[in-house]
Structure formats: structure tokens, C-alpha cells
Tab-separated table of C-alpha atoms in Angstrom:
chain	number	residue	atom	x	y	z
A	3	MET	CA	13.146	-17.211	12.108
A	4	THR	CA	12.040	-14.684	14.836
A	5	ARG	CA	8.426	-15.712	15.265
A	6	GLY	CA	6.959	-15.081	18.720
A	7	LEU	CA	9.870	-13.045	20.119
A	8	PRO	CA	8.920	-10.432	22.612
A	9	PHE	CA	9.213	-6.649	21.765
A	10	ALA	CA	12.390	-6.037	23.697
A	11	LEU	CA	14.279	-8.937	21.982
A	12	MET	CA	12.983	-8.031	18.557
A	13	LEU	CA	14.258	-4.530	18.958
A	14	ALA	CA	17.635	-5.654	20.299
A	15	LEU	CA	18.134	-7.849	17.297
A	16	ALA	CA	17.545	-5.013	14.968
A	17	GLY	CA	20.458	-3.196	16.483
A	18	SER	CA	22.835	-5.742	15.080
A	19	ALA	CA	21.892	-5.087	11.489
A	20	SER	CA	24.863	-4.649	9.114
A	21	ALA	CA	25.593	-1.364	7.244
A	22	ALA	CA	24.027	-2.821	4.169
A	23	SER	CA	20.757	-3.723	6.035
A	24	PRO	CA	17.790	-1.454	6.307
A	25	ARG	CA	17.707	0.897	9.234
A	26	ALA	CA	17.115	-0.619	12.519
A	27	THR	CA	14.067	1.568	13.433
A	28	PRO	CA	11.246	3.260	11.522
A	29	VAL	CA	11.788	6.732	10.027
A	30	ASP	CA	9.485	8.022	12.662
A	31	ALA	CA	11.794	8.347	15.697
A	32	GLN	CA	8.805	8.350	18.026
A	33	ALA	CA	7.089	5.202	16.516
A	34	ASP	CA	5.332	3.326	19.287
A	35	ALA	CA	6.555	-0.034	20.573
A	36	ARG	CA	4.169	-2.099	18.495
A	37	THR	CA	5.060	-0.334	15.333
A	38	ARG	CA	8.739	-0.647	16.038
A	39	ALA	CA	8.321	-4.364	16.758
A	40	GLU	CA	6.387	-4.831	13.561
A	41	TYR	CA	8.960	-2.982	11.542
A	42	THR	CA	11.795	-5.084	12.982
A	43	TRP	CA	9.949	-8.262	12.200
A	44	LEU	CA	9.342	-7.008	8.585
A	45	VAL	CA	12.999	-6.131	8.078
A	46	GLN	CA	14.088	-9.659	9.397
A	47	THR	CA	11.439	-11.339	7.183
A	48	TRP	CA	12.557	-9.533	4.039
A	49	GLY	CA	14.824	-11.807	2.020
A	50	ARG	CA	13.597	-14.915	3.723
A	51	GLN	CA	9.816	-15.209	3.196
A	52	THR	CA	7.103	-13.211	1.369
A	53	ILE	CA	3.929	-12.144	3.149
A	54	ALA	CA	0.646	-13.026	1.274
A	55	GLY	CA	-1.527	-9.991	0.868
A	56	GLN	CA	-4.998	-9.248	-0.530
A	57	GLN	CA	-6.784	-5.923	-1.207
A	58	ASP	CA	-10.303	-5.550	0.164
A	59	LEU	CA	-13.125	-4.574	-2.131
A	60	THR	CA	-13.709	-1.062	-1.012
A	61	TRP	CA	-16.836	-0.349	-3.078
A	62	ASN	CA	-18.779	-3.449	-2.174
A	63	ASP	CA	-18.978	-4.434	1.467
A	64	GLY	CA	-20.919	-7.535	0.534
A	65	VAL	CA	-17.728	-9.231	-0.873
A	66	ASP	CA	-15.396	-10.678	1.745
A	67	MET	CA	-12.047	-10.827	-0.134
A	68	ALA	CA	-10.239	-12.569	2.683
A	69	ARG	CA	-12.870	-15.295	2.616
A	70	ARG	CA	-12.587	-15.653	-1.134
A	71	VAL	CA	-8.913	-16.337	-0.743
A	72	PHE	CA	-9.598	-18.951	2.078
A	73	ASP	CA	-12.320	-20.649	-0.002
A	74	ASP	CA	-9.817	-21.087	-2.853
A	75	THR	CA	-6.756	-22.052	-0.916
A	76	GLY	CA	-7.697	-23.097	2.587
A	77	ARG	CA	-5.634	-20.235	4.110
A	78	TYR	CA	-6.160	-16.574	4.770
A	79	PRO	CA	-3.847	-13.824	3.639
A	80	ALA	CA	-1.529	-12.416	6.320
A	81	LEU	CA	-1.925	-8.848	4.994
A	82	MET	CA	-5.163	-7.036	4.061
A	83	GLY	CA	-5.239	-3.840	2.138
A	84	PHE	CA	-7.876	-1.130	2.871
A	85	ASP	CA	-8.555	2.220	1.281
A	86	PHE	CA	-9.851	5.641	2.628
A	87	MET	CA	-11.390	6.266	-0.784
A	88	ASN	CA	-15.032	6.141	0.418
A	89	THR	CA	-14.559	6.635	4.214
A	90	TRP	CA	-16.522	10.012	4.334
A	91	GLN	CA	-19.566	9.025	2.468
A	92	GLU	CA	-22.555	6.795	3.257
A	93	GLY	CA	-22.595	3.116	2.230
A	94	ASP	CA	-19.915	0.780	0.915
A	95	GLY	CA	-16.439	1.539	1.910
A	96	SER	CA	-17.306	3.822	4.863
A	97	HIS	CA	-16.326	1.184	7.487
A	98	GLN	CA	-12.790	0.380	6.284
A	99	VAL	CA	-11.235	1.497	9.602
A	100	ASP	CA	-13.646	-0.830	11.536
A	101	GLU	CA	-12.808	-3.694	9.224
A	102	ALA	CA	-9.092	-3.103	9.562
A	103	ILE	CA	-9.233	-3.104	13.356
A	104	ALA	CA	-11.240	-6.359	13.300
A	105	TRP	CA	-8.591	-7.898	10.986
A	106	ALA	CA	-5.749	-6.775	13.185
A	107	ARG	CA	-7.490	-8.302	16.232
A	108	ARG	CA	-7.495	-11.615	14.296
A	109	GLY	CA	-3.792	-11.254	14.088
A	110	GLY	CA	-3.510	-9.884	10.566
A	111	LEU	CA	-1.357	-7.090	9.263
A	112	VAL	CA	-3.017	-3.960	7.852
A	113	THR	CA	-2.075	-1.677	4.951
A	114	PHE	CA	-3.974	1.450	3.832
A	115	CYS	CA	-3.830	3.425	0.578
A	116	TRP	CA	-5.860	6.541	-0.182
A	117	HIS	CA	-7.550	7.149	-3.523
A	118	TRP	CA	-7.651	10.854	-2.437
A	119	ARG	CA	-10.691	12.463	-3.928
A	120	ASP	CA	-10.471	16.141	-5.051
A	121	PRO	CA	-9.816	18.172	-1.847
A	122	SER	CA	-11.798	21.090	-3.265
A	123	ALA	CA	-15.014	19.060	-3.884
A	124	ARG	CA	-18.031	20.621	-2.259
A	125	ALA	CA	-19.286	19.089	0.982
A	126	GLY	CA	-21.720	16.299	0.177
A	127	THR	CA	-20.343	15.622	-3.264
A	128	GLN	CA	-18.077	12.760	-4.371
A	129	GLY	CA	-14.910	14.256	-5.778
A	130	ASN	CA	-12.772	12.573	-8.370
A	131	PHE	CA	-9.138	11.638	-8.148
A	132	TYR	CA	-8.107	10.966	-11.780
A	133	ALA	CA	-6.249	13.546	-13.928
A	134	ARG	CA	-6.507	12.285	-17.498
A	135	GLU	CA	-9.164	9.614	-18.023
A	136	PRO	CA	-10.737	9.582	-21.522
A	137	ASP	CA	-14.066	10.145	-19.829
A	138	ALA	CA	-13.717	13.659	-18.575
A	139	ARG	CA	-16.410	13.117	-15.991
A	140	LYS	CA	-13.935	10.982	-13.970
A	141	ASN	CA	-11.260	13.716	-13.786
A	142	THR	CA	-10.520	16.608	-11.451
A	143	ALA	CA	-8.543	19.710	-12.282
A	144	PHE	CA	-7.122	19.983	-8.737
A	145	THR	CA	-3.363	20.555	-8.652
A	146	ILE	CA	-0.793	20.633	-5.924
A	147	PRO	CA	-0.206	24.285	-5.061
A	148	VAL	CA	3.499	25.312	-5.273
A	149	ARG	CA	4.881	28.768	-4.835
A	150	ASP	CA	8.566	29.746	-4.683
A	151	GLY	CA	9.695	26.097	-4.584
A	152	ARG	CA	7.470	25.242	-1.630
A	153	LEU	CA	4.005	23.766	-1.006
A	154	ASP	CA	1.748	26.755	-0.828
A	155	THR	CA	-0.253	25.834	2.323
A	156	SER	CA	-1.674	29.307	2.608
A	157	SER	CA	-3.533	29.139	-0.723
A	158	PRO	CA	-7.087	27.828	-0.885
A	159	ALA	CA	-5.849	24.587	-2.437
A	160	GLY	CA	-3.286	24.279	0.386
A	161	ARG	CA	-5.854	24.763	3.053
A	162	GLN	CA	-8.067	22.225	1.385
A	163	ILE	CA	-5.181	19.698	1.288
A	164	ASP	CA	-4.550	20.259	5.036
A	165	ALA	CA	-8.230	19.871	5.843
A	166	ASP	CA	-8.219	16.478	4.168
A	167	ILE	CA	-4.961	15.414	5.787
A	168	ASP	CA	-6.473	16.328	9.130
A	169	ARG	CA	-9.536	14.260	8.282
A	170	VAL	CA	-7.492	11.223	7.431
A	171	ALA	CA	-5.539	11.818	10.640
A	172	VAL	CA	-8.687	11.231	12.597
A	173	GLU	CA	-9.144	7.837	10.972
A	174	LEU	CA	-5.451	6.905	11.412
A	175	GLY	CA	-5.891	7.991	15.048
A	176	LYS	CA	-8.651	5.516	15.546
A	177	LEU	CA	-6.352	2.773	14.366
A	178	GLN	CA	-3.557	4.040	16.758
A	179	ALA	CA	-5.969	4.043	19.655
A	180	ALA	CA	-6.869	0.427	18.810
A	181	GLY	CA	-3.277	-0.554	18.811
A	182	VAL	CA	-3.105	-1.114	15.040
A	183	THR	CA	0.123	-0.433	13.133
A	184	VAL	CA	-0.622	0.678	9.513
A	185	LEU	CA	1.580	0.038	6.560
A	186	TRP	CA	0.776	3.514	5.244
A	187	ARG	CA	0.919	3.849	1.520
A	188	PRO	CA	-0.109	7.434	0.538
A	189	LEU	CA	-0.014	9.083	-2.893
A	190	HIS	CA	0.423	5.807	-4.668
A	191	GLU	CA	1.418	5.316	-8.357
A	192	ALA	CA	2.285	9.054	-8.434
A	193	SER	CA	4.363	9.057	-11.679
A	194	GLY	CA	1.720	7.110	-13.580
A	195	SER	CA	2.924	6.223	-17.073
A	196	ASN	CA	6.403	7.654	-18.060
A	197	GLY	CA	6.028	10.558	-15.566
A	198	ASP	CA	2.530	11.507	-16.752
A	199	GLY	CA	0.471	10.829	-13.519
A	200	TRP	CA	-3.076	9.582	-13.810
A	201	PHE	CA	-4.050	10.881	-10.397
A	202	TRP	CA	-4.079	14.523	-9.447
A	203	TRP	CA	-1.072	14.234	-7.163
A	204	GLY	CA	1.041	13.314	-10.200
A	205	ARG	CA	-0.510	15.323	-13.087
A	206	ARG	CA	1.707	17.175	-15.536
A	207	ARG	CA	1.701	20.919	-14.818
A	208	ALA	CA	1.731	24.095	-16.964
A	209	ASP	CA	3.446	26.363	-14.500
A	210	GLY	CA	7.062	25.198	-15.128
A	211	VAL	CA	7.089	23.275	-11.851
A	212	SER	CA	8.131	19.570	-12.143
A	213	ASN	CA	5.266	17.277	-11.235
A	214	ALA	CA	7.743	14.980	-9.459
A	215	GLU	CA	8.959	17.892	-7.365
A	216	ALA	CA	5.474	19.015	-6.479
A	217	TYR	CA	4.598	15.473	-5.526
A	218	LYS	CA	7.611	15.254	-3.228
A	219	LEU	CA	6.744	18.421	-1.514
A	220	LEU	CA	3.256	17.091	-0.791
A	221	TYR	CA	4.497	13.684	0.389
A	222	ARG	CA	6.943	15.356	2.882
A	223	HIS	CA	4.315	17.765	3.981
A	224	MET	CA	1.953	14.918	4.742
A	225	PHE	CA	4.664	13.134	6.770
A	226	ASP	CA	5.311	16.249	8.841
A	227	ARG	CA	1.652	16.929	9.408
A	228	LEU	CA	0.598	13.426	10.416
A	229	VAL	CA	3.698	12.605	12.458
A	230	ARG	CA	4.682	15.870	14.052
A	231	GLU	CA	1.383	17.743	14.282
A	232	HIS	CA	-1.088	14.977	14.809
A	233	GLY	CA	1.230	12.640	16.737
A	234	LEU	CA	0.487	9.581	14.724
A	235	HIS	CA	3.264	7.038	15.604
A	236	ASN	CA	1.633	3.879	14.417
A	237	LEU	CA	2.603	4.360	10.756
A	238	ILE	CA	5.205	2.480	8.673
A	239	TRP	CA	5.729	4.720	5.606
A	240	VAL	CA	5.490	2.808	2.297
A	241	TRP	CA	6.568	4.842	-0.783
A	242	ASN	CA	4.859	3.811	-4.012
A	243	GLY	CA	5.780	6.612	-6.428
A	244	GLN	CA	6.966	4.057	-9.107
A	245	ASP	CA	9.945	6.104	-10.327
A	246	ALA	CA	13.323	7.009	-8.817
A	247	GLY	CA	12.887	10.714	-9.769
A	248	TRP	CA	9.864	10.846	-7.530
A	249	TYR	CA	11.569	9.480	-4.488
A	250	PRO	CA	10.897	11.837	-1.474
A	251	GLY	CA	13.925	10.880	0.638
A	252	ASP	CA	15.280	8.142	2.895
A	253	ASP	CA	14.164	10.101	5.962
A	254	VAL	CA	10.492	9.683	5.109
A	255	VAL	CA	10.364	6.237	3.654
A	256	ASP	CA	10.458	2.860	5.512
A	257	ILE	CA	9.651	0.493	2.592
A	258	ALA	CA	9.893	0.869	-1.135
A	259	GLY	CA	6.903	-0.522	-3.086
A	260	TYR	CA	5.895	-0.976	-6.692
A	261	ASP	CA	2.509	-1.938	-8.245
A	262	VAL	CA	3.063	-4.698	-10.847
A	263	TYR	CA	0.346	-5.108	-13.557
A	264	ASP	CA	2.388	-7.043	-16.199
A	265	GLU	CA	0.157	-7.833	-19.134
A	266	ARG	CA	3.021	-9.695	-20.768
A	267	ASP	CA	3.122	-12.304	-18.012
A	268	ARG	CA	0.264	-14.442	-19.314
A	269	LYS	CA	0.307	-16.861	-16.358
A	270	THR	CA	4.088	-17.482	-16.384
A	271	TYR	CA	4.091	-15.942	-12.894
A	272	ARG	CA	7.475	-14.341	-13.342
A	273	SER	CA	9.439	-13.090	-10.319
A	274	GLN	CA	9.550	-9.536	-11.728
A	275	ILE	CA	13.269	-9.414	-10.868
A	276	ASP	CA	13.991	-6.392	-13.039
A	277	THR	CA	11.484	-4.192	-11.193
A	278	TYR	CA	12.602	-5.632	-7.863
A	279	ARG	CA	16.213	-4.622	-8.599
A	280	ARG	CA	15.179	-1.146	-9.642
A	281	MET	CA	13.222	-0.650	-6.376
A	282	ALA	CA	15.991	-2.112	-4.290
A	283	ALA	CA	18.337	0.602	-5.779
A	284	ILE	CA	15.989	3.443	-4.791
A	285	GLY	CA	17.744	6.032	-2.588
A	286	PRO	CA	21.117	5.825	-0.843
A	287	ALA	CA	19.891	3.691	2.034
A	288	THR	CA	18.733	0.098	1.851
A	289	LYS	CA	14.879	-0.293	2.050
A	290	PRO	CA	12.871	-3.477	2.086
A	291	VAL	CA	10.955	-3.866	-1.183
A	292	ALA	CA	7.314	-4.873	-1.513
A	293	MET	CA	4.945	-5.625	-4.436
A	294	THR	CA	2.395	-3.187	-3.116
A	295	GLU	CA	-0.287	-4.217	-5.779
A	296	ASN	CA	-0.347	-7.036	-8.388
A	297	SER	CA	-2.385	-8.900	-10.784
A	298	TYR	CA	-0.346	-12.042	-11.471
A	299	ILE	CA	1.274	-13.429	-8.190
A	300	PRO	CA	4.870	-14.195	-8.762
A	301	ASP	CA	5.669	-17.973	-8.322
A	302	PRO	CA	7.645	-18.347	-5.031
A	303	ASP	CA	9.999	-20.788	-6.772
A	304	ASN	CA	10.824	-18.101	-9.393
A	305	MET	CA	11.292	-15.473	-6.724
A	306	ARG	CA	13.756	-17.772	-4.832
A	307	ARG	CA	15.663	-18.659	-8.109
A	308	ASP	CA	15.955	-15.056	-9.198
A	309	GLY	CA	16.526	-13.499	-5.763
A	310	ALA	CA	13.430	-11.302	-6.122
A	311	ARG	CA	12.552	-11.575	-2.455
A	312	TRP	CA	9.473	-9.323	-2.402
A	313	LEU	CA	8.525	-8.585	1.252
A	314	TRP	CA	4.892	-8.961	0.366
A	315	PHE	CA	2.541	-9.191	-2.577
A	316	LEU	CA	-0.967	-7.637	-2.503
A	317	THR	CA	-3.324	-8.932	-5.103
A	318	TRP	CA	-5.853	-6.401	-6.102
A	319	ASN	CA	-9.544	-6.871	-5.441
A	320	ASP	CA	-12.302	-8.382	-7.567
A	321	GLY	CA	-14.357	-5.857	-9.580
A	322	ARG	CA	-17.148	-8.232	-10.679
A	323	ALA	CA	-19.146	-10.722	-8.592
A	324	PRO	CA	-19.909	-13.539	-7.991
A	325	ALA	CA	-17.036	-15.676	-6.817
A	326	GLY	CA	-15.398	-17.869	-9.457
A	327	THR	CA	-16.063	-15.457	-12.341
A	328	SER	CA	-13.149	-15.084	-14.634
A	329	ASP	CA	-12.970	-11.479	-15.863
A	330	LYS	CA	-10.248	-8.850	-16.517
A	331	ASP	CA	-11.601	-6.897	-13.502
A	332	ASN	CA	-11.392	-9.879	-11.124
A	333	PHE	CA	-7.818	-9.981	-9.855
A	334	TRP	CA	-8.383	-12.807	-7.403
A	335	THR	CA	-11.452	-14.808	-8.193
A	336	GLY	CA	-11.643	-16.962	-11.351
A	337	ASP	CA	-8.591	-17.728	-13.371
A	338	TYR	CA	-8.093	-14.719	-15.592
A	339	TYR	CA	-4.799	-13.957	-13.866
A	340	ASN	CA	-4.027	-16.684	-11.300
A	341	ASN	CA	-5.390	-20.155	-11.868
A	342	ALA	CA	-6.610	-22.437	-9.025
A	343	ALA	CA	-3.384	-24.509	-9.045
A	344	HIS	CA	-1.120	-21.525	-8.815
A	345	LYS	CA	-3.137	-19.850	-6.045
A	346	THR	CA	-3.004	-23.048	-3.999
A	347	LYS	CA	0.666	-23.415	-4.660
A	348	VAL	CA	1.463	-19.883	-3.491
A	349	TYR	CA	-0.527	-20.052	-0.354
A	350	ARG	CA	0.817	-23.396	0.775
A	351	HIS	CA	4.449	-22.646	-0.256
A	352	PRO	CA	6.945	-22.592	2.660
A	353	ASP	CA	8.285	-19.316	1.418
A	354	VAL	CA	4.964	-17.569	1.772
A	355	ILE	CA	3.507	-16.327	5.138
A	356	THR	CA	-0.213	-16.636	5.604
A	357	LEU	CA	-2.411	-15.454	8.491
A	358	ASP	CA	-1.948	-18.615	10.644
A	359	GLU	CA	1.844	-18.241	10.455
A	360	LEU	CA	2.188	-14.758	11.795
A	361	PRO	CA	3.772	-14.298	15.181
A	362	ALA	CA	1.401	-13.701	18.036
A	363	PHE	CA	2.903	-10.434	19.121
A	364	LEU	CA	1.642	-8.774	15.917
A	365	LYS	CA	-1.997	-9.345	17.025
A	366	ALA	CA	-3.675	-6.048	17.995
A	367	PRO	CA	-5.099	-6.014	21.594
A	368	GLN	CA	-8.723	-7.111	21.914
């Protein structure tokens, strides 16, 4: 193991990786030293241990998901997931950046997704992000603008997209200024179900343009705008498009992720080896593979037996309080998905990394 190694040694070790190993440095050639060190540690952890992760409850600041994990297992997750979904409105979810900085200062890892609300929504209104919910009130008609095979950034929709990317860049910049590396997972679950995206960034189109190609244009544009225009070099890029046909390219992806909600599992806590292998084969280059969201947590013994060495798991949040309530919307608390014995086993298993086991160099400056 490489716990506690200084930045320089960590980076030197990465240079000895074999041709079949992930690239030695992040896809952002200008990634800062902390981000390069975290990336190196992640690459060296992949295949050896799995990082325990938990998604925060973005729409209810009164629920401390990390504490719920601790109360049930006696240990905290190493990775906490946050969301920019409600960042620009009053109330719950508007302080996700502050919470992420506080978590990083405790020594924890940080990942962000973005339930990107309709970029064309009027100021002061709460836009939607779904494309095909049965309840039409939850949907938006916003569509990625494409013209002549390129993202149409000069169109009204293109300008609205850039305005929102610029807005999220400010938040990511606050994290960079605080010395926080972000496992950045934008445009998640793009392909939806069988290529029919349930978010606007994956919706089926009527203009003859492939929704997968439109998505890839947007993903690559976001990479360019955040990294090259805004100078954000604290991001490790996690692709979560769910389908090989939606892969935007090895040059803009550090880690391949998949969200696993397997209703057939029924507390067998399978390793999800088939999905793992599919993600491991994404793209020509080798990428670490993470379970970027989950309901059932794979049993570490099953993962070891099958060779499904997920870099991390990230159990989704609870939708219904109070703690201990078993409900389909409660992905951690209660025992609808993960019973008490299983949760304790996972969090105390030698193959699983919890907050207290993270190396000190990952801790953000105070």
C-alpha cells in the first residue's frame, strides 16, 4: 500500500505503470499537485481495495448522511457525494460547496454530480432536468443545440449552456481555492434506458442528430470550457454515460463509472461483475472503474472472488426520514436494500477503505 507517501514519491511511482495500466497522470495536463497526487493514489488503490462512499441528501440539509453511516457501522465513508442541483436557490442544497470543503478538511474525498436544471429557465424559477417523466410538470423541452455537426454555442440555447457552465465554474473555483480535488461527474446517466435518456442531456431528438453524438459534443465542450477557459485544474473527470456508444474519448475521461440499481439483487449483494467488465472495456485506454451510484452494496467477498474491483461505491441518499425507516426511497437507512449486518460487514471489511483509513496527504488544508 502507498498510504501516507509524499506527493513527489506518489507521482514518481505512477511513472512506472505498465502499458496495461491507467495513464500515469490525469487527462488535464495542468492538473495541480494535489489533484495529481490524489489521481495517483486512486490508480494504485484500484484493484486492491474499494473506497466506501455515500451521497449527501441534497434536498434536506437537516439529514447528515455521513453521520447515518457512522451510527449504523461505527465508521464514516471515505467519499461523500454532493450535487450542484440546488446551489443557486435559497434553502436546502444551497451550501453543498461549503459542506464539501468541510468534509475535505476532515480528510475525506469529494465527488460532485450536477442535476443540471433547464439552462433556459427564467431567473428566479426552478427549472427541470427530466426529459420524459410521466408527470409532464417534471420535464423540460431543452435540447442540446447542434449545427453542422458541432455544438451551436452561438444559438440562444448555446449561450444559456455556457452561462450555466460559467456559473458552475465559480463553484468549482471555490473548491479549487480551498485546495479540494473534485471527482467531477457531469452529465451523468446520459443514455438513460436503452439510449433513451431521461435527462435533457440525453433525450431523443427529432432533427436527425444522434442523441449520443450531441451528448459527446456537450461533454467535450464542458471539459474545454472548465479546464482551458476557466483554468480549473482540481478536477478528476469521471464519465458516467452508461453506454459505450456515448463515450466522449480517452482524452477527456479519467475514470469510468456506472450507476447500479439492480432490482434483481434482492439482498444477495452481487459483485455486478458483468457491468464491471463492460465498463473496464470502455475506450482503447485502461481506466479505473467505479460504481458511481448504487442501491445494494456489493459484498466485498463477492467482489474479490469475481475480480470486480470497483474503485469505489457510492450509496444513494435517503429520500424519507427518520433514520431507520425501511423504504424504497431510503437507500442507506433501514434495511430495504442493505441490512444492518451487511452494512457493518462492508464498512469493517479489510478490502474497504473508510474515512479513518485515508492517507493524510489527501486532507485539504485547514
